[in-house]
Amino acid sequence: MSSNVTRRSFIGTGIAALAAANLAQAEKKKSASTAPPAPVAPTGPFSLMKLPYAESALAPGISANTVGFHYGKHHHGYVNKTNTLLKGTDLANKSLEDIIKATYNRADKTALYDNAAQLWNHNFYWQSMKPRGGGSAPGELGKKIAADFGSFEAFAKELQTAATGQFGSGWAWLVEDAGKLRVIKTSNADNPIALGKKPIITIDVWEHAYYLDYKNLRVDYVKAYLDSLVNWDFAAANLAKA
């Protein structure tokens, strides 16, 4: 009897171990199939920027899952497409800013403009945020915002209105225009550089920026951005640029 019990226990343990191994393997395959693509060497003048923080660092405002897909798939895709479209052109050695200015409103350069501008926009967006950011703008930037908008609260409301009111895909921006801070919104890939304005910070309101975390509640994403993510140090540095 004792021998039979021991044998059954051994068999049961072996089956359980095999089942656990199969489950682990299945989970590994599932993770591999849903993970963003691994970075590859650039095939042109531009490469995927290194994030200034870990993919999980913006949580709970933006999850590591969202950052991983947004950065690893969408942003990386704009890098690759821009490089591909630049091959053999007279713009291949230009900066992103110069490419954007040269291709804006050019019907024959629409694809290059869209991808180059989106590449620039995403580079700027990741830097517009930081872990434990948000809240009121400090120092001289805070004073400038209060002077130009009436109060920080008025600015925050205007940015939130622009971000939530942008129909479809696009961006909301704090910009400097003729010496005064303003809030603007742009559609699709458009950005302040193309419009002759100085960008200070931005928030991406394409659905891939927030849908995994907030579904259709863009307003909650924008609130999280303002409350806990805005990088005011980056904004102040941009304002100070000539």
PDB file of C-alpha atoms in Angstrom:
ATOM      1  CA  MET A   1       0.000   0.000   0.000  1.00  0.00           C
ATOM      2  CA  SER A   2       2.745   2.382   0.948  1.00  0.00           C
ATOM      3  CA  SER A   3       4.587   1.665  -2.311  1.00  0.00           C
ATOM      4  CA  ASN A   4       1.458   2.354  -4.378  1.00  0.00           C
ATOM      5  CA  VAL A   5       0.839   5.635  -2.570  1.00  0.00           C
ATOM      6  CA  THR A   6       4.433   6.685  -3.137  1.00  0.00           C
ATOM      7  CA  ARG A   7       4.207   5.784  -6.817  1.00  0.00           C
ATOM      8  CA  ARG A   8       0.937   7.713  -7.239  1.00  0.00           C
ATOM      9  CA  SER A   9       2.422  10.734  -5.449  1.00  0.00           C
ATOM     10  CA  PHE A  10       5.472  10.625  -7.673  1.00  0.00           C
ATOM     11  CA  ILE A  11       3.343  10.402 -10.833  1.00  0.00           C
ATOM     12  CA  GLY A  12       1.068  13.187  -9.607  1.00  0.00           C
ATOM     13  CA  THR A  13       4.025  15.407  -8.840  1.00  0.00           C
ATOM     14  CA  GLY A  14       5.488  14.744 -12.278  1.00  0.00           C
ATOM     15  CA  ILE A  15       2.207  15.600 -14.014  1.00  0.00           C
ATOM     16  CA  ALA A  16       1.887  18.815 -12.031  1.00  0.00           C
ATOM     17  CA  ALA A  17       5.441  19.806 -12.886  1.00  0.00           C
ATOM     18  CA  LEU A  18       4.855  19.078 -16.573  1.00  0.00           C
ATOM     19  CA  ALA A  19       1.642  21.126 -16.552  1.00  0.00           C
ATOM     20  CA  ALA A  20       3.430  24.041 -14.886  1.00  0.00           C
ATOM     21  CA  ALA A  21       6.216  23.894 -17.459  1.00  0.00           C
ATOM     22  CA  ASN A  22       3.710  23.862 -20.328  1.00  0.00           C
ATOM     23  CA  LEU A  23       1.855  26.829 -18.812  1.00  0.00           C
ATOM     24  CA  ALA A  24       5.081  28.792 -18.399  1.00  0.00           C
ATOM     25  CA  GLN A  25       6.027  28.060 -22.008  1.00  0.00           C
ATOM     26  CA  ALA A  26       2.596  29.188 -23.217  1.00  0.00           C
ATOM     27  CA  GLU A  27       2.853  32.422 -21.248  1.00  0.00           C
ATOM     28  CA  LYS A  28       6.317  33.023 -22.660  1.00  0.00           C
ATOM     29  CA  LYS A  29       5.015  32.589 -26.220  1.00  0.00           C
ATOM     30  CA  LYS A  30       2.069  34.880 -25.474  1.00  0.00           C
ATOM     31  CA  SER A  31       4.346  37.590 -24.115  1.00  0.00           C
ATOM     32  CA  ALA A  32       6.634  37.308 -27.104  1.00  0.00           C
ATOM     33  CA  SER A  33       3.710  37.681 -29.498  1.00  0.00           C
ATOM     34  CA  THR A  34       2.378  40.852 -27.811  1.00  0.00           C
ATOM     35  CA  ALA A  35       5.615  42.606 -26.892  1.00  0.00           C
ATOM     36  CA  PRO A  36       6.771  45.592 -28.953  1.00  0.00           C
ATOM     37  CA  PRO A  37       9.515  44.890 -31.465  1.00  0.00           C
ATOM     38  CA  ALA A  38      13.078  45.028 -30.199  1.00  0.00           C
ATOM     39  CA  PRO A  39      15.091  48.020 -31.412  1.00  0.00           C
ATOM     40  CA  VAL A  40      17.165  47.405 -34.501  1.00  0.00           C
ATOM     41  CA  ALA A  41      20.055  49.309 -36.017  1.00  0.00           C
ATOM     42  CA  PRO A  42      18.864  52.375 -37.958  1.00  0.00           C
ATOM     43  CA  THR A  43      18.840  52.129 -41.755  1.00  0.00           C
ATOM     44  CA  GLY A  44      19.204  55.881 -42.286  1.00  0.00           C
ATOM     45  CA  PRO A  45      20.213  59.116 -40.578  1.00  0.00           C
ATOM     46  CA  PHE A  46      17.735  58.862 -37.708  1.00  0.00           C
ATOM     47  CA  SER A  47      17.473  56.367 -34.850  1.00  0.00           C
ATOM     48  CA  LEU A  48      14.980  55.718 -32.088  1.00  0.00           C
ATOM     49  CA  MET A  49      15.783  58.021 -29.183  1.00  0.00           C
ATOM     50  CA  LYS A  50      16.523  56.503 -25.793  1.00  0.00           C
ATOM     51  CA  LEU A  51      13.726  57.185 -23.343  1.00  0.00           C
ATOM     52  CA  PRO A  52      14.837  59.464 -20.486  1.00  0.00           C
ATOM     53  CA  TYR A  53      13.265  57.070 -17.971  1.00  0.00           C
ATOM     54  CA  ALA A  54      12.211  53.430 -17.662  1.00  0.00           C
ATOM     55  CA  GLU A  55       9.070  52.356 -19.521  1.00  0.00           C
ATOM     56  CA  SER A  56       7.357  51.769 -16.161  1.00  0.00           C
ATOM     57  CA  ALA A  57       8.409  55.125 -14.670  1.00  0.00           C
ATOM     58  CA  LEU A  58       5.316  57.111 -15.718  1.00  0.00           C
ATOM     59  CA  ALA A  59       2.868  54.749 -14.006  1.00  0.00           C
ATOM     60  CA  PRO A  60       0.155  55.032 -12.855  1.00  0.00           C
ATOM     61  CA  GLY A  61      -0.434  58.003 -15.165  1.00  0.00           C
ATOM     62  CA  ILE A  62       0.732  56.033 -18.193  1.00  0.00           C
ATOM     63  CA  SER A  63       1.414  52.320 -17.868  1.00  0.00           C
ATOM     64  CA  ALA A  64       4.529  50.465 -18.967  1.00  0.00           C
ATOM     65  CA  ASN A  65       2.319  48.560 -21.415  1.00  0.00           C
ATOM     66  CA  THR A  66       1.225  51.774 -23.137  1.00  0.00           C
ATOM     67  CA  VAL A  67       4.740  53.235 -23.181  1.00  0.00           C
ATOM     68  CA  GLY A  68       6.131  49.975 -24.578  1.00  0.00           C
ATOM     69  CA  PHE A  69       3.727  49.858 -27.503  1.00  0.00           C
ATOM     70  CA  HIS A  70       3.665  53.602 -28.137  1.00  0.00           C
ATOM     71  CA  TYR A  71       7.451  53.936 -28.073  1.00  0.00           C
ATOM     72  CA  GLY A  72       8.486  50.520 -29.372  1.00  0.00           C
ATOM     73  CA  LYS A  73       5.939  50.204 -32.166  1.00  0.00           C
ATOM     74  CA  HIS A  74       4.467  53.571 -33.193  1.00  0.00           C
ATOM     75  CA  HIS A  75       7.432  55.863 -32.532  1.00  0.00           C
ATOM     76  CA  HIS A  76       9.881  53.313 -33.900  1.00  0.00           C
ATOM     77  CA  GLY A  77       7.735  52.964 -37.007  1.00  0.00           C
ATOM     78  CA  TYR A  78       8.050  56.688 -37.749  1.00  0.00           C
ATOM     79  CA  VAL A  79      11.835  56.404 -37.450  1.00  0.00           C
ATOM     80  CA  ASN A  80      11.980  53.572 -39.958  1.00  0.00           C
ATOM     81  CA  LYS A  81       9.552  55.168 -42.422  1.00  0.00           C
ATOM     82  CA  THR A  82      11.340  58.523 -42.299  1.00  0.00           C
ATOM     83  CA  ASN A  83      14.664  56.850 -43.038  1.00  0.00           C
ATOM     84  CA  THR A  84      13.155  54.881 -45.911  1.00  0.00           C
ATOM     85  CA  LEU A  85      11.518  57.940 -47.480  1.00  0.00           C
ATOM     86  CA  LEU A  86      14.710  59.990 -47.214  1.00  0.00           C
ATOM     87  CA  LYS A  87      16.825  57.583 -49.242  1.00  0.00           C
ATOM     88  CA  GLY A  88      18.109  59.141 -52.429  1.00  0.00           C
ATOM     89  CA  THR A  89      16.635  62.596 -51.719  1.00  0.00           C
ATOM     90  CA  ASP A  90      18.354  65.956 -51.284  1.00  0.00           C
ATOM     91  CA  LEU A  91      17.002  66.093 -47.718  1.00  0.00           C
ATOM     92  CA  ALA A  92      18.829  62.999 -46.467  1.00  0.00           C
ATOM     93  CA  ASN A  93      21.478  65.030 -44.633  1.00  0.00           C
ATOM     94  CA  LYS A  94      19.122  67.651 -43.178  1.00  0.00           C
ATOM     95  CA  SER A  95      17.913  67.931 -39.590  1.00  0.00           C
ATOM     96  CA  LEU A  96      14.394  66.856 -38.701  1.00  0.00           C
ATOM     97  CA  GLU A  97      13.438  70.511 -38.229  1.00  0.00           C
ATOM     98  CA  ASP A  98      14.691  71.428 -41.703  1.00  0.00           C
ATOM     99  CA  ILE A  99      12.926  68.427 -43.243  1.00  0.00           C
ATOM    100  CA  ILE A 100       9.648  69.430 -41.592  1.00  0.00           C
ATOM    101  CA  LYS A 101       9.921  73.025 -42.854  1.00  0.00           C
ATOM    102  CA  ALA A 102      10.906  71.925 -46.363  1.00  0.00           C
ATOM    103  CA  THR A 103       8.062  69.429 -46.768  1.00  0.00           C
ATOM    104  CA  TYR A 104       5.162  71.212 -45.018  1.00  0.00           C
ATOM    105  CA  ASN A 105       2.189  71.715 -47.364  1.00  0.00           C
ATOM    106  CA  ARG A 106       4.068  70.015 -50.211  1.00  0.00           C
ATOM    107  CA  ALA A 107       1.668  67.614 -51.902  1.00  0.00           C
ATOM    108  CA  ASP A 108       4.547  65.623 -53.350  1.00  0.00           C
ATOM    109  CA  LYS A 109       6.217  65.306 -49.918  1.00  0.00           C
ATOM    110  CA  THR A 110       3.206  64.465 -47.751  1.00  0.00           C
ATOM    111  CA  ALA A 111       4.400  61.023 -46.648  1.00  0.00           C
ATOM    112  CA  LEU A 112       7.854  62.300 -45.713  1.00  0.00           C
ATOM    113  CA  TYR A 113       6.399  65.284 -43.854  1.00  0.00           C
ATOM    114  CA  ASP A 114       3.954  63.121 -41.911  1.00  0.00           C
ATOM    115  CA  ASN A 115       6.592  60.649 -40.769  1.00  0.00           C
ATOM    116  CA  ALA A 116       9.352  63.179 -40.063  1.00  0.00           C
ATOM    117  CA  ALA A 117       6.977  65.424 -38.129  1.00  0.00           C
ATOM    118  CA  GLN A 118       5.621  62.496 -36.138  1.00  0.00           C
ATOM    119  CA  LEU A 119       9.173  61.394 -35.357  1.00  0.00           C
ATOM    120  CA  TRP A 120       9.972  64.886 -34.064  1.00  0.00           C
ATOM    121  CA  ASN A 121       6.663  65.133 -32.175  1.00  0.00           C
ATOM    122  CA  HIS A 122       7.301  61.877 -30.332  1.00  0.00           C
ATOM    123  CA  ASN A 123      10.862  62.823 -29.432  1.00  0.00           C
ATOM    124  CA  PHE A 124       9.447  66.021 -27.937  1.00  0.00           C
ATOM    125  CA  TYR A 125       6.505  64.294 -26.220  1.00  0.00           C
ATOM    126  CA  TRP A 126       8.610  61.835 -24.212  1.00  0.00           C
ATOM    127  CA  GLN A 127      10.746  64.702 -22.969  1.00  0.00           C
ATOM    128  CA  SER A 128       7.647  66.735 -22.068  1.00  0.00           C
ATOM    129  CA  MET A 129       6.994  64.227 -19.274  1.00  0.00           C
ATOM    130  CA  LYS A 130       8.882  62.902 -16.290  1.00  0.00           C
ATOM    131  CA  PRO A 131       8.129  60.675 -13.284  1.00  0.00           C
ATOM    132  CA  ARG A 132       6.531  62.640 -10.430  1.00  0.00           C
ATOM    133  CA  GLY A 133       6.060  65.693 -12.627  1.00  0.00           C
ATOM    134  CA  GLY A 134       2.993  67.836 -13.133  1.00  0.00           C
ATOM    135  CA  GLY A 135       1.385  70.364 -10.848  1.00  0.00           C
ATOM    136  CA  SER A 136       1.945  74.098 -11.143  1.00  0.00           C
ATOM    137  CA  ALA A 137       4.894  75.412 -13.143  1.00  0.00           C
ATOM    138  CA  PRO A 138       7.616  76.829 -10.869  1.00  0.00           C
ATOM    139  CA  GLY A 139       9.873  79.867 -11.085  1.00  0.00           C
ATOM    140  CA  GLU A 140      10.019  82.258 -14.020  1.00  0.00           C
ATOM    141  CA  LEU A 141       8.034  79.901 -16.235  1.00  0.00           C
ATOM    142  CA  GLY A 142       5.194  79.907 -13.706  1.00  0.00           C
ATOM    143  CA  LYS A 143       5.244  83.703 -13.627  1.00  0.00           C
ATOM    144  CA  LYS A 144       5.206  83.871 -17.424  1.00  0.00           C
ATOM    145  CA  ILE A 145       2.245  81.469 -17.616  1.00  0.00           C
ATOM    146  CA  ALA A 146       0.323  83.496 -15.016  1.00  0.00           C
ATOM    147  CA  ALA A 147       1.063  86.730 -16.862  1.00  0.00           C
ATOM    148  CA  ASP A 148       0.048  85.432 -20.301  1.00  0.00           C
ATOM    149  CA  PHE A 149      -2.988  83.370 -19.304  1.00  0.00           C
ATOM    150  CA  GLY A 150      -4.175  85.234 -16.211  1.00  0.00           C
ATOM    151  CA  SER A 151      -3.382  82.324 -13.882  1.00  0.00           C
ATOM    152  CA  PHE A 152      -1.897  78.850 -13.980  1.00  0.00           C
ATOM    153  CA  GLU A 153      -5.404  77.425 -13.535  1.00  0.00           C
ATOM    154  CA  ALA A 154      -6.588  79.297 -16.633  1.00  0.00           C
ATOM    155  CA  PHE A 155      -3.675  77.874 -18.625  1.00  0.00           C
ATOM    156  CA  ALA A 156      -4.355  74.324 -17.407  1.00  0.00           C
ATOM    157  CA  LYS A 157      -8.026  74.631 -18.354  1.00  0.00           C
ATOM    158  CA  GLU A 158      -7.107  75.928 -21.816  1.00  0.00           C
ATOM    159  CA  LEU A 159      -4.631  73.099 -22.431  1.00  0.00           C
ATOM    160  CA  GLN A 160      -7.161  70.540 -21.227  1.00  0.00           C
ATOM    161  CA  THR A 161      -9.827  72.018 -23.511  1.00  0.00           C
ATOM    162  CA  ALA A 162      -7.471  71.911 -26.502  1.00  0.00           C
ATOM    163  CA  ALA A 163      -6.380  68.335 -25.798  1.00  0.00           C
ATOM    164  CA  THR A 164      -9.857  66.946 -25.205  1.00  0.00           C
ATOM    165  CA  GLY A 165     -11.427  69.043 -27.961  1.00  0.00           C
ATOM    166  CA  GLN A 166      -9.048  67.998 -30.722  1.00  0.00           C
ATOM    167  CA  PHE A 167     -11.270  66.008 -33.066  1.00  0.00           C
ATOM    168  CA  GLY A 168      -9.609  62.763 -34.073  1.00  0.00           C
ATOM    169  CA  SER A 169      -5.859  62.373 -33.872  1.00  0.00           C
ATOM    170  CA  GLY A 170      -3.461  65.170 -33.039  1.00  0.00           C
ATOM    171  CA  TRP A 171      -1.590  67.120 -30.396  1.00  0.00           C
ATOM    172  CA  ALA A 172      -2.064  69.949 -27.899  1.00  0.00           C
ATOM    173  CA  TRP A 173       0.826  72.325 -27.283  1.00  0.00           C
ATOM    174  CA  LEU A 174       2.066  75.134 -25.113  1.00  0.00           C
ATOM    175  CA  VAL A 175       3.990  77.394 -27.502  1.00  0.00           C
ATOM    176  CA  GLU A 176       5.655  80.766 -27.538  1.00  0.00           C
ATOM    177  CA  ASP A 177       4.360  82.954 -30.334  1.00  0.00           C
ATOM    178  CA  ALA A 178       5.703  86.506 -30.820  1.00  0.00           C
ATOM    179  CA  GLY A 179       6.938  86.566 -27.228  1.00  0.00           C
ATOM    180  CA  LYS A 180       3.679  85.374 -25.677  1.00  0.00           C
ATOM    181  CA  LEU A 181       2.721  81.901 -24.439  1.00  0.00           C
ATOM    182  CA  ARG A 182      -0.283  80.343 -26.150  1.00  0.00           C
ATOM    183  CA  VAL A 183      -2.067  76.999 -26.285  1.00  0.00           C
ATOM    184  CA  ILE A 184      -2.679  75.524 -29.724  1.00  0.00           C
ATOM    185  CA  LYS A 185      -3.812  72.182 -31.075  1.00  0.00           C
ATOM    186  CA  THR A 186      -2.719  70.496 -34.294  1.00  0.00           C
ATOM    187  CA  SER A 187      -4.140  67.636 -36.330  1.00  0.00           C
ATOM    188  CA  ASN A 188      -2.352  64.427 -37.213  1.00  0.00           C
ATOM    189  CA  ALA A 189       1.395  65.163 -37.610  1.00  0.00           C
ATOM    190  CA  ASP A 190       1.314  68.966 -37.675  1.00  0.00           C
ATOM    191  CA  ASN A 191       3.463  70.769 -35.112  1.00  0.00           C
ATOM    192  CA  PRO A 192       4.507  74.309 -34.105  1.00  0.00           C
ATOM    193  CA  ILE A 193       7.757  74.163 -36.112  1.00  0.00           C
ATOM    194  CA  ALA A 194       5.763  73.968 -39.342  1.00  0.00           C
ATOM    195  CA  LEU A 195       3.645  76.911 -38.152  1.00  0.00           C
ATOM    196  CA  GLY A 196       6.560  79.131 -37.158  1.00  0.00           C
ATOM    197  CA  LYS A 197       6.036  78.908 -33.392  1.00  0.00           C
ATOM    198  CA  LYS A 198       8.344  77.758 -30.590  1.00  0.00           C
ATOM    199  CA  PRO A 199       7.134  74.518 -28.881  1.00  0.00           C
ATOM    200  CA  ILE A 200       7.374  74.445 -25.085  1.00  0.00           C
ATOM    201  CA  ILE A 201       5.568  71.178 -24.152  1.00  0.00           C
ATOM    202  CA  THR A 202       3.119  68.841 -25.855  1.00  0.00           C
ATOM    203  CA  ILE A 203       0.581  66.124 -25.124  1.00  0.00           C
ATOM    204  CA  ASP A 204      -0.134  63.403 -27.680  1.00  0.00           C
ATOM    205  CA  VAL A 205      -3.860  62.787 -28.143  1.00  0.00           C
ATOM    206  CA  TRP A 206      -3.672  60.065 -30.770  1.00  0.00           C
ATOM    207  CA  GLU A 207      -5.587  57.102 -29.369  1.00  0.00           C
ATOM    208  CA  HIS A 208      -2.479  54.899 -29.123  1.00  0.00           C
ATOM    209  CA  ALA A 209      -1.139  57.337 -26.505  1.00  0.00           C
ATOM    210  CA  TYR A 210      -3.866  56.521 -23.981  1.00  0.00           C
ATOM    211  CA  TYR A 211      -6.414  53.935 -25.144  1.00  0.00           C
ATOM    212  CA  LEU A 212      -4.865  50.888 -23.441  1.00  0.00           C
ATOM    213  CA  ASP A 213      -5.032  52.708 -20.100  1.00  0.00           C
ATOM    214  CA  TYR A 214      -8.091  54.945 -20.400  1.00  0.00           C
ATOM    215  CA  LYS A 215     -10.164  53.507 -23.260  1.00  0.00           C
ATOM    216  CA  ASN A 216     -12.272  56.425 -24.605  1.00  0.00           C
ATOM    217  CA  LEU A 217     -11.759  58.621 -21.526  1.00  0.00           C
ATOM    218  CA  ARG A 218      -9.251  61.036 -23.034  1.00  0.00           C
ATOM    219  CA  VAL A 219     -10.168  63.587 -20.363  1.00  0.00           C
ATOM    220  CA  ASP A 220      -8.753  61.325 -17.625  1.00  0.00           C
ATOM    221  CA  TYR A 221      -5.496  60.885 -19.544  1.00  0.00           C
ATOM    222  CA  VAL A 222      -5.141  64.650 -19.960  1.00  0.00           C
ATOM    223  CA  LYS A 223      -5.819  65.175 -16.256  1.00  0.00           C
ATOM    224  CA  ALA A 224      -3.125  62.627 -15.329  1.00  0.00           C
ATOM    225  CA  TYR A 225      -0.697  64.396 -17.663  1.00  0.00           C
ATOM    226  CA  LEU A 226      -1.311  67.765 -16.002  1.00  0.00           C
ATOM    227  CA  ASP A 227      -1.428  66.435 -12.450  1.00  0.00           C
ATOM    228  CA  SER A 228       1.563  64.118 -12.419  1.00  0.00           C
ATOM    229  CA  LEU A 229       3.544  63.980 -15.665  1.00  0.00           C
ATOM    230  CA  VAL A 230       4.433  67.408 -17.117  1.00  0.00           C
ATOM    231  CA  ASN A 231       8.171  68.054 -17.149  1.00  0.00           C
ATOM    232  CA  TRP A 232       8.379  71.741 -16.237  1.00  0.00           C
ATOM    233  CA  ASP A 233      12.189  71.650 -16.293  1.00  0.00           C
ATOM    234  CA  PHE A 234      12.064  70.713 -19.986  1.00  0.00           C
ATOM    235  CA  ALA A 235       9.456  73.415 -20.606  1.00  0.00           C
ATOM    236  CA  ALA A 236      11.563  76.087 -18.910  1.00  0.00           C
ATOM    237  CA  ALA A 237      14.635  75.078 -20.927  1.00  0.00           C
ATOM    238  CA  ASN A 238      12.646  75.359 -24.180  1.00  0.00           C
ATOM    239  CA  LEU A 239      11.319  78.782 -23.222  1.00  0.00           C
ATOM    240  CA  ALA A 240      14.861  79.979 -22.509  1.00  0.00           C
ATOM    241  CA  LYS A 241      16.150  78.929 -25.947  1.00  0.00           C
ATOM    242  CA  ALA A 242      16.885  81.737 -28.395  1.00  0.00           C
TER     243      ALA A 242
END
